[in-house]
Amino acid sequence: MNRTENEMTDLFAEKAQDWDVNDVVKGISRGIRAALDEHVELDPALHVMDFGAGTGLVTQHLVDKVGRVTAVDVSAAMLAKLIEKPELAGKVESFCQDIIEAPLDSKFDLIVSAMAMHHVRDTDKLVQRFAEHLEPGGRVALADLDTEDGRFHPEDTEGVFHTGFDRGAFAALLEKHGFVDVKLVTAHTAQKEDRRYPIFLALARRA
Ligand SMILES: C[S@@+](CC[C@H](N)C(=O)[O-])C[C@H]1O[C@@H](n2cnc3c(N)ncnc32)[C@H](O)[C@@H]1O
């Protein structure tokens, strides 16, 4: 695992311990993986970045369907769980770094992300970085919450910068950074404490 010099407080250190057995996480991940299957063509030639890969729930799903997966996350604890999965051993490269501050040297054919973007303060810069990390014609498939009332996370949860995203504004942001064929579909609707939280999958291609 590579790390930036600028290591941060690991906000997912505790959550990492039982992330994969959390029923809400499992339900959301299952829904997003099904949406990826439905909307994203995968093939063994692709080099894929899983942005905010966490413990690797999406990476696991993709790893045998594409050529290479690179998992990126700022939580060493989450990535440690990914790295210890025997089914991922030797198949996935991981980077514990913030690509906004320290971009990777590689370019990708596809960037996927599940429920990570609302943890990144500067969405504009993040989408710019996605564009910069893609080969011409490369695609994104980005899943996150639709605008919600702030109750998805417990009050005062650290590191939550967005209460979801407006689909129109997110599509405009992708277009601003040179993406075309922008389409947002509903990937899943999460159920948490009797409330429903729709999750979009944003699909687009770098021109
Ligand atoms: C809600 S979890 C989702 C993890 C995984 N994608 C999944 O679906 O199970 C959000 C993840 O985003 C990561 N994250 C937060 N800020 C990040 C950043 N600036 N760069 C990369 N990952 C980040 C967190 O460390 C965490 O692992």
mmCIF file of C-alpha atoms and ligand atoms in Angstrom, residues 10 12 19 25 29 32 50-58 72-75 78 97-100 113-116 118-120, ligand 1:
data_model
loop_
_atom_site.group_PDB
_atom_site.id
_atom_site.type_symbol
_atom_site.label_atom_id
_atom_site.label_comp_id
_atom_site.label_asym_id
_atom_site.label_seq_id
_atom_site.Cartn_x
_atom_site.Cartn_y
_atom_site.Cartn_z
ATOM 1 C CA ASP A 10 -8.736 7.759 9.887
ATOM 2 C CA PHE A 12 -13.325 4.941 9.212
ATOM 3 C CA TRP A 19 -18.253 -2.780 7.689
ATOM 4 C CA VAL A 25 -24.006 -1.367 4.019
ATOM 5 C CA SER A 29 -23.652 -2.402 -1.865
ATOM 6 C CA ILE A 32 -25.080 -0.568 -6.430
ATOM 7 C CA ASP A 50 -12.455 2.079 -7.397
ATOM 8 C CA PHE A 51 -12.506 5.504 -5.744
ATOM 9 C CA GLY A 52 -13.242 5.331 -1.995
ATOM 10 C CA ALA A 53 -12.962 1.578 -2.311
ATOM 11 C CA GLY A 54 -13.220 0.980 1.437
ATOM 12 C CA THR A 55 -13.099 -2.712 2.309
ATOM 13 C CA GLY A 56 -13.464 -3.621 -1.356
ATOM 14 C CA LEU A 57 -17.132 -4.533 -1.688
ATOM 15 C CA VAL A 58 -17.253 -3.123 -5.238
ATOM 16 C CA VAL A 72 -8.009 4.215 -3.745
ATOM 17 C CA ASP A 73 -9.019 5.332 -0.281
ATOM 18 C CA VAL A 74 -7.798 7.638 2.486
ATOM 19 C CA SER A 75 -8.640 5.131 5.234
ATOM 20 C CA MET A 78 -10.703 0.196 5.364
ATOM 21 C CA GLN A 97 -3.973 8.643 -0.629
ATOM 22 C CA ASP A 98 -6.105 11.625 -1.464
ATOM 23 C CA ILE A 99 -6.024 11.999 -5.236
ATOM 24 C CA ILE A 100 -7.072 15.639 -4.929
ATOM 25 C CA SER A 113 -17.264 4.862 -6.820
ATOM 26 C CA ALA A 114 -19.837 3.817 -4.249
ATOM 27 C CA MET A 115 -20.992 6.190 -1.495
ATOM 28 C CA ALA A 116 -17.632 7.977 -1.213
ATOM 29 C CA HIS A 118 -20.229 12.824 -0.089
ATOM 30 C CA HIS A 119 -17.130 12.420 2.092
ATOM 31 C CA VAL A 120 -15.056 14.685 -0.159
HETATM 32 C C1 LIG B 1 -19.276 5.017 2.899
HETATM 33 S S1 LIG B 1 -17.668 4.371 2.634
HETATM 34 C C2 LIG B 1 -17.911 3.408 1.149
HETATM 35 C C3 LIG B 1 -16.859 2.343 0.965
HETATM 36 C C4 LIG B 1 -17.079 1.434 -0.234
HETATM 37 N N1 LIG B 1 -17.076 2.179 -1.475
HETATM 38 C C5 LIG B 1 -18.346 0.646 -0.104
HETATM 39 O O1 LIG B 1 -19.250 0.839 -0.932
HETATM 40 O O2 LIG B 1 -18.454 -0.175 0.826
HETATM 41 C C6 LIG B 1 -16.794 5.794 2.055
HETATM 42 C C7 LIG B 1 -15.331 5.559 1.802
HETATM 43 O O3 LIG B 1 -14.782 6.723 1.171
HETATM 44 C C8 LIG B 1 -13.504 6.923 1.693
HETATM 45 N N2 LIG B 1 -13.069 8.311 1.484
HETATM 46 C C9 LIG B 1 -13.436 9.423 2.137
HETATM 47 N N3 LIG B 1 -12.772 10.493 1.650
HETATM 48 C C10 LIG B 1 -11.990 10.045 0.650
HETATM 49 C C11 LIG B 1 -11.057 10.661 -0.234
HETATM 50 N N4 LIG B 1 -10.810 11.977 -0.195
HETATM 51 N N5 LIG B 1 -10.402 9.885 -1.123
HETATM 52 C C12 LIG B 1 -10.639 8.549 -1.169
HETATM 53 N N6 LIG B 1 -11.502 7.901 -0.363
HETATM 54 C C13 LIG B 1 -12.174 8.645 0.536
HETATM 55 C C14 LIG B 1 -13.638 6.558 3.165
HETATM 56 O O4 LIG B 1 -12.390 6.357 3.783
HETATM 57 C C15 LIG B 1 -14.492 5.308 3.055
HETATM 58 O O5 LIG B 1 -13.735 4.140 2.914
#
